[in-house]
């Protein structure tokens, strides 16, 4: 009579250090050091079982990555089939170890291989362990390559104060007050009499009392100018 193999799942669990470390678990039964793994529950997928068993035996939350391979061996007169995934443990231990697990240690790959009690697990880890480390290093490089570069604050260079260009009297900016004191006279052209605007003497304007520059005086001068223009237009007509 053919006996159905026992299905189990586990992980090659890495913890990120300067030298990556691999989890090995010490069982209470016979004090053996083994890779973290366990049997599937009814209706459970191998991947889900692997995560559950690894959390129970290491006390760590883990992230699951590549499938690494299957180990088949005889146990208690039956074949045992164990599927393994590369996993990464995050942070510190947060769960109490299950009763069957006495301790967990994190060791470099070569030390972890020597620590395992069973020859077939030592041979398996010696083969898939380097693949797991290489995959983890590649994933780290890809992650760093996709990270945006740090923002570097850039400040505008200081702007030198530009000196103001000297303004000559005849180049001074136009202002509305410049035309207030303009005198209008009639000049003969081939088309008849045309208006000519002559700017008032600046010195004479400056000599006027300051009171003449009030708003009322300005409005009066504008009215006089408009009246002179109307007078000229009547004469030209």
mmCIF file of C-alpha atoms in Angstrom:
data_model
loop_
_atom_site.group_PDB
_atom_site.id
_atom_site.type_symbol
_atom_site.label_atom_id
_atom_site.label_comp_id
_atom_site.label_asym_id
_atom_site.label_seq_id
_atom_site.Cartn_x
_atom_site.Cartn_y
_atom_site.Cartn_z
ATOM 1 C CA UNK A 1 0.000 0.000 0.000
ATOM 2 C CA UNK A 2 1.396 3.368 -1.069
ATOM 3 C CA UNK A 3 1.462 5.932 1.699
ATOM 4 C CA UNK A 4 0.686 9.532 0.864
ATOM 5 C CA UNK A 5 3.710 11.798 1.404
ATOM 6 C CA UNK A 6 3.620 14.344 4.196
ATOM 7 C CA UNK A 7 3.446 17.900 2.803
ATOM 8 C CA UNK A 8 5.268 20.676 4.603
ATOM 9 C CA UNK A 9 6.606 24.158 3.865
ATOM 10 C CA UNK A 10 9.137 26.559 5.306
ATOM 11 C CA UNK A 11 11.594 29.289 4.552
ATOM 12 C CA UNK A 12 15.224 30.245 4.186
ATOM 13 C CA UNK A 13 14.758 33.290 6.381
ATOM 14 C CA UNK A 14 17.219 36.179 6.080
ATOM 15 C CA UNK A 15 17.665 39.107 8.387
ATOM 16 C CA UNK A 16 19.238 42.221 6.929
ATOM 17 C CA UNK A 17 22.631 42.935 8.473
ATOM 18 C CA UNK A 18 25.983 44.058 7.089
ATOM 19 C CA UNK A 19 26.487 40.300 6.669
ATOM 20 C CA UNK A 20 23.029 38.741 6.071
ATOM 21 C CA UNK A 21 22.031 36.182 8.705
ATOM 22 C CA UNK A 22 19.932 33.030 8.327
ATOM 23 C CA UNK A 23 17.512 31.634 10.911
ATOM 24 C CA UNK A 24 17.987 28.146 12.344
ATOM 25 C CA UNK A 25 15.614 26.745 14.958
ATOM 26 C CA UNK A 26 16.364 24.421 17.863
ATOM 27 C CA UNK A 27 13.575 21.905 18.490
ATOM 28 C CA UNK A 28 12.710 20.700 21.949
ATOM 29 C CA UNK A 29 12.495 17.138 20.703
ATOM 30 C CA UNK A 30 16.061 15.747 20.606
ATOM 31 C CA UNK A 31 17.428 19.369 20.660
ATOM 32 C CA UNK A 32 17.989 19.274 16.909
ATOM 33 C CA UNK A 33 18.839 22.379 14.881
ATOM 34 C CA UNK A 34 16.655 22.597 11.767
ATOM 35 C CA UNK A 35 15.406 25.024 9.134
ATOM 36 C CA UNK A 36 12.048 26.596 10.115
ATOM 37 C CA UNK A 37 9.202 24.617 8.536
ATOM 38 C CA UNK A 38 6.006 22.684 9.354
ATOM 39 C CA UNK A 39 3.166 20.558 8.042
ATOM 40 C CA UNK A 40 0.269 21.993 6.058
ATOM 41 C CA UNK A 41 -3.073 22.317 7.812
ATOM 42 C CA UNK A 42 -6.207 21.072 6.040
ATOM 43 C CA UNK A 43 -7.068 23.365 3.127
ATOM 44 C CA UNK A 44 -3.892 25.423 3.556
ATOM 45 C CA UNK A 45 -1.634 26.268 0.638
ATOM 46 C CA UNK A 46 2.108 25.534 0.914
ATOM 47 C CA UNK A 47 2.940 29.238 0.804
ATOM 48 C CA UNK A 48 0.502 30.137 3.562
ATOM 49 C CA UNK A 49 1.740 27.239 5.660
ATOM 50 C CA UNK A 50 5.338 28.377 5.156
ATOM 51 C CA UNK A 51 4.557 31.874 6.464
ATOM 52 C CA UNK A 52 2.603 30.561 9.447
ATOM 53 C CA UNK A 53 5.221 28.007 10.470
ATOM 54 C CA UNK A 54 8.112 30.457 10.097
ATOM 55 C CA UNK A 55 6.333 33.067 12.251
ATOM 56 C CA UNK A 56 5.595 30.439 14.916
ATOM 57 C CA UNK A 57 9.123 29.043 14.997
ATOM 58 C CA UNK A 58 11.116 32.306 14.709
ATOM 59 C CA UNK A 59 8.735 34.809 16.355
ATOM 60 C CA UNK A 60 9.193 37.254 13.462
ATOM 61 C CA UNK A 61 6.898 38.710 10.843
ATOM 62 C CA UNK A 62 8.303 37.867 7.421
ATOM 63 C CA UNK A 63 7.923 38.918 3.809
ATOM 64 C CA UNK A 64 7.879 36.145 1.196
ATOM 65 C CA UNK A 65 9.908 36.312 -2.019
ATOM 66 C CA UNK A 66 11.201 33.744 -4.533
ATOM 67 C CA UNK A 67 10.473 30.032 -4.365
ATOM 68 C CA UNK A 68 13.824 28.302 -3.793
ATOM 69 C CA UNK A 69 13.101 24.610 -4.185
ATOM 70 C CA UNK A 70 11.724 21.406 -2.687
ATOM 71 C CA UNK A 71 13.440 19.013 -0.305
ATOM 72 C CA UNK A 72 12.212 15.389 -0.209
ATOM 73 C CA UNK A 73 13.373 12.889 2.424
ATOM 74 C CA UNK A 74 12.153 9.902 4.439
ATOM 75 C CA UNK A 75 10.755 10.553 7.912
ATOM 76 C CA UNK A 76 9.055 7.878 10.073
ATOM 77 C CA UNK A 77 8.691 5.515 7.163
ATOM 78 C CA UNK A 78 6.996 8.113 4.970
ATOM 79 C CA UNK A 79 8.216 10.542 2.370
ATOM 80 C CA UNK A 80 8.200 14.169 3.458
ATOM 81 C CA UNK A 81 8.012 16.914 0.835
ATOM 82 C CA UNK A 82 9.032 20.390 2.009
ATOM 83 C CA UNK A 83 8.716 23.527 -0.169
ATOM 84 C CA UNK A 84 10.961 26.481 0.689
ATOM 85 C CA UNK A 85 10.724 30.204 -0.110
ATOM 86 C CA UNK A 86 13.179 32.994 0.432
ATOM 87 C CA UNK A 87 11.889 35.162 3.256
ATOM 88 C CA UNK A 88 13.026 38.271 5.061
ATOM 89 C CA UNK A 89 12.384 38.943 8.738
ATOM 90 C CA UNK A 90 11.405 42.454 9.732
ATOM 91 C CA UNK A 91 12.573 44.155 12.911
ATOM 92 C CA UNK A 92 12.794 42.439 16.275
ATOM 93 C CA UNK A 93 11.097 39.285 17.485
ATOM 94 C CA UNK A 94 7.465 40.108 18.280
ATOM 95 C CA UNK A 95 5.876 36.664 18.881
ATOM 96 C CA UNK A 96 6.558 34.049 21.513
ATOM 97 C CA UNK A 97 8.059 30.894 20.027
ATOM 98 C CA UNK A 98 5.727 27.935 19.655
ATOM 99 C CA UNK A 99 6.150 25.158 22.202
ATOM 100 C CA UNK A 100 8.044 22.841 19.808
ATOM 101 C CA UNK A 101 10.729 25.523 19.206
ATOM 102 C CA UNK A 102 13.243 25.908 22.010
ATOM 103 C CA UNK A 103 15.373 28.677 20.506
ATOM 104 C CA UNK A 104 16.201 30.531 17.294
ATOM 105 C CA UNK A 105 19.609 31.763 16.185
ATOM 106 C CA UNK A 106 20.658 34.048 13.328
ATOM 107 C CA UNK A 107 23.896 32.938 11.740
ATOM 108 C CA UNK A 108 26.013 33.630 8.626
ATOM 109 C CA UNK A 109 25.418 31.132 5.845
ATOM 110 C CA UNK A 110 28.503 28.960 6.394
ATOM 111 C CA UNK A 111 27.926 28.830 10.155
ATOM 112 C CA UNK A 112 24.217 28.055 9.676
ATOM 113 C CA UNK A 113 25.088 25.125 7.375
ATOM 114 C CA UNK A 114 27.374 23.650 10.037
ATOM 115 C CA UNK A 115 24.807 24.264 12.790
ATOM 116 C CA UNK A 116 22.076 22.131 11.186
ATOM 117 C CA UNK A 117 21.734 18.674 12.708
ATOM 118 C CA UNK A 118 20.443 16.800 9.630
ATOM 119 C CA UNK A 119 22.736 16.039 6.686
ATOM 120 C CA UNK A 120 20.049 16.493 4.040
ATOM 121 C CA UNK A 121 19.194 19.972 5.360
ATOM 122 C CA UNK A 122 22.878 20.916 5.426
ATOM 123 C CA UNK A 123 23.221 19.837 1.776
ATOM 124 C CA UNK A 124 20.038 21.687 0.806
ATOM 125 C CA UNK A 125 21.049 24.949 2.524
ATOM 126 C CA UNK A 126 24.551 24.749 1.023
ATOM 127 C CA UNK A 127 22.931 24.753 -2.440
ATOM 128 C CA UNK A 128 20.029 27.208 -2.069
ATOM 129 C CA UNK A 129 21.601 29.490 0.564
ATOM 130 C CA UNK A 130 23.909 31.300 -1.904
ATOM 131 C CA UNK A 131 20.959 31.703 -4.291
ATOM 132 C CA UNK A 132 18.909 33.301 -1.525
ATOM 133 C CA UNK A 133 21.717 35.714 -0.629
ATOM 134 C CA UNK A 134 22.267 36.657 -4.271
ATOM 135 C CA UNK A 135 18.539 37.263 -4.810
ATOM 136 C CA UNK A 136 18.361 39.427 -1.682
ATOM 137 C CA UNK A 137 21.380 41.503 -2.778
ATOM 138 C CA UNK A 138 19.907 41.972 -6.262
ATOM 139 C CA UNK A 139 16.584 43.097 -4.815
ATOM 140 C CA UNK A 140 18.384 45.627 -2.611
ATOM 141 C CA UNK A 141 20.315 47.048 -5.577
ATOM 142 C CA UNK A 142 17.138 47.368 -7.632
ATOM 143 C CA UNK A 143 15.375 49.122 -4.789
ATOM 144 C CA UNK A 144 18.195 51.627 -4.406
ATOM 145 C CA UNK A 145 18.256 52.224 -8.165
ATOM 146 C CA UNK A 146 14.549 53.111 -8.208
ATOM 147 C CA UNK A 147 14.676 55.502 -5.258
ATOM 148 C CA UNK A 148 14.538 59.171 -6.274
ATOM 149 C CA UNK A 149 17.733 61.106 -5.582
ATOM 150 C CA UNK A 150 17.640 63.251 -2.469
ATOM 151 C CA UNK A 151 16.438 66.763 -3.067
ATOM 152 C CA UNK A 152 19.241 69.323 -2.942
ATOM 153 C CA UNK A 153 18.058 72.807 -2.062
ATOM 154 C CA UNK A 154 19.202 75.333 -4.635
ATOM 155 C CA UNK A 155 19.227 78.987 -3.778
ATOM 156 C CA UNK A 156 19.415 81.754 -6.325
ATOM 157 C CA UNK A 157 22.785 83.536 -6.449
ATOM 158 C CA UNK A 158 22.766 86.913 -4.783
ATOM 159 C CA UNK A 159 21.961 89.706 -7.189
ATOM 160 C CA UNK A 160 24.233 92.752 -7.151
ATOM 161 C CA UNK A 161 22.466 96.052 -6.636
ATOM 162 C CA UNK A 162 22.490 97.848 -9.952
ATOM 163 C CA UNK A 163 23.313 101.554 -9.622
ATOM 164 C CA UNK A 164 20.735 103.943 -10.966
ATOM 165 C CA UNK A 165 21.762 105.735 -14.129
ATOM 166 C CA UNK A 166 22.194 109.456 -13.570
ATOM 167 C CA UNK A 167 19.343 111.432 -15.009
ATOM 168 C CA UNK A 168 20.144 114.667 -16.787
ATOM 169 C CA UNK A 169 17.658 117.485 -16.580
ATOM 170 C CA UNK A 170 16.689 117.076 -20.220
ATOM 171 C CA UNK A 171 16.365 113.285 -19.768
ATOM 172 C CA UNK A 172 14.298 113.296 -16.594
ATOM 173 C CA UNK A 173 11.207 111.086 -16.673
ATOM 174 C CA UNK A 174 8.016 112.608 -17.971
ATOM 175 C CA UNK A 175 5.507 113.617 -15.308
ATOM 176 C CA UNK A 176 2.012 114.973 -15.621
ATOM 177 C CA UNK A 177 3.080 118.164 -13.876
ATOM 178 C CA UNK A 178 5.484 118.932 -16.746
ATOM 179 C CA UNK A 179 2.657 119.953 -19.074
ATOM 180 C CA UNK A 180 0.669 121.888 -16.501
ATOM 181 C CA UNK A 181 2.845 124.980 -16.937
ATOM 182 C CA UNK A 182 3.160 124.677 -20.695
ATOM 183 C CA UNK A 183 2.345 127.756 -22.754
ATOM 184 C CA UNK A 184 0.546 127.343 -26.052
ATOM 185 C CA UNK A 185 1.267 129.730 -28.891
ATOM 186 C CA UNK A 186 0.138 129.843 -32.476
ATOM 187 C CA UNK A 187 2.656 129.161 -35.212
ATOM 188 C CA UNK A 188 2.184 129.544 -38.967
ATOM 189 C CA UNK A 189 2.415 126.451 -41.126
ATOM 190 C CA UNK A 190 1.500 125.685 -44.702
ATOM 191 C CA UNK A 191 -1.787 124.359 -43.399
ATOM 192 C CA UNK A 192 -2.558 127.470 -41.397
ATOM 193 C CA UNK A 193 -2.173 128.095 -37.717
ATOM 194 C CA UNK A 194 -1.162 125.054 -35.590
ATOM 195 C CA UNK A 195 -0.714 124.700 -31.835
ATOM 196 C CA UNK A 196 2.810 124.612 -30.444
ATOM 197 C CA UNK A 197 3.555 123.588 -26.868
ATOM 198 C CA UNK A 198 6.542 125.167 -25.206
ATOM 199 C CA UNK A 199 7.666 123.791 -21.813
ATOM 200 C CA UNK A 200 7.688 126.395 -19.075
ATOM 201 C CA UNK A 201 11.020 127.493 -17.670
ATOM 202 C CA UNK A 202 12.002 124.907 -15.037
ATOM 203 C CA UNK A 203 13.903 127.477 -12.989
ATOM 204 C CA UNK A 204 10.925 129.790 -12.848
ATOM 205 C CA UNK A 205 8.662 126.920 -11.837
ATOM 206 C CA UNK A 206 11.060 125.935 -9.090
ATOM 207 C CA UNK A 207 11.105 129.490 -7.761
ATOM 208 C CA UNK A 208 7.340 129.501 -7.204
ATOM 209 C CA UNK A 209 6.199 129.155 -3.615
ATOM 210 C CA UNK A 210 5.511 125.613 -2.489
ATOM 211 C CA UNK A 211 1.841 126.486 -1.986
ATOM 212 C CA UNK A 212 1.407 126.778 -5.778
ATOM 213 C CA UNK A 213 1.947 123.015 -6.040
ATOM 214 C CA UNK A 214 -1.169 122.138 -4.157
ATOM 215 C CA UNK A 215 -3.949 120.168 -5.807
ATOM 216 C CA UNK A 216 -6.180 123.236 -6.164
ATOM 217 C CA UNK A 217 -3.529 125.200 -8.077
ATOM 218 C CA UNK A 218 -2.861 122.264 -10.390
ATOM 219 C CA UNK A 219 -6.566 121.940 -11.227
ATOM 220 C CA UNK A 220 -6.731 125.704 -11.959
ATOM 221 C CA UNK A 221 -3.791 125.551 -14.368
ATOM 222 C CA UNK A 222 -5.331 122.594 -16.188
ATOM 223 C CA UNK A 223 -8.583 124.538 -16.616
ATOM 224 C CA UNK A 224 -6.639 127.555 -17.996
ATOM 225 C CA UNK A 225 -4.831 125.313 -20.458
ATOM 226 C CA UNK A 226 -8.083 123.768 -21.683
ATOM 227 C CA UNK A 227 -9.629 127.248 -22.035
ATOM 228 C CA UNK A 228 -6.677 128.437 -24.132
ATOM 229 C CA UNK A 229 -7.061 125.418 -26.399
ATOM 230 C CA UNK A 230 -10.778 126.123 -26.891
ATOM 231 C CA UNK A 231 -9.970 129.803 -27.660
ATOM 232 C CA UNK A 232 -7.378 128.788 -30.234
ATOM 233 C CA UNK A 233 -9.797 126.358 -31.884
ATOM 234 C CA UNK A 234 -12.422 129.102 -32.206
ATOM 235 C CA UNK A 235 -9.879 131.440 -33.789
ATOM 236 C CA UNK A 236 -8.669 128.730 -36.171
ATOM 237 C CA UNK A 237 -12.232 128.067 -37.315
#
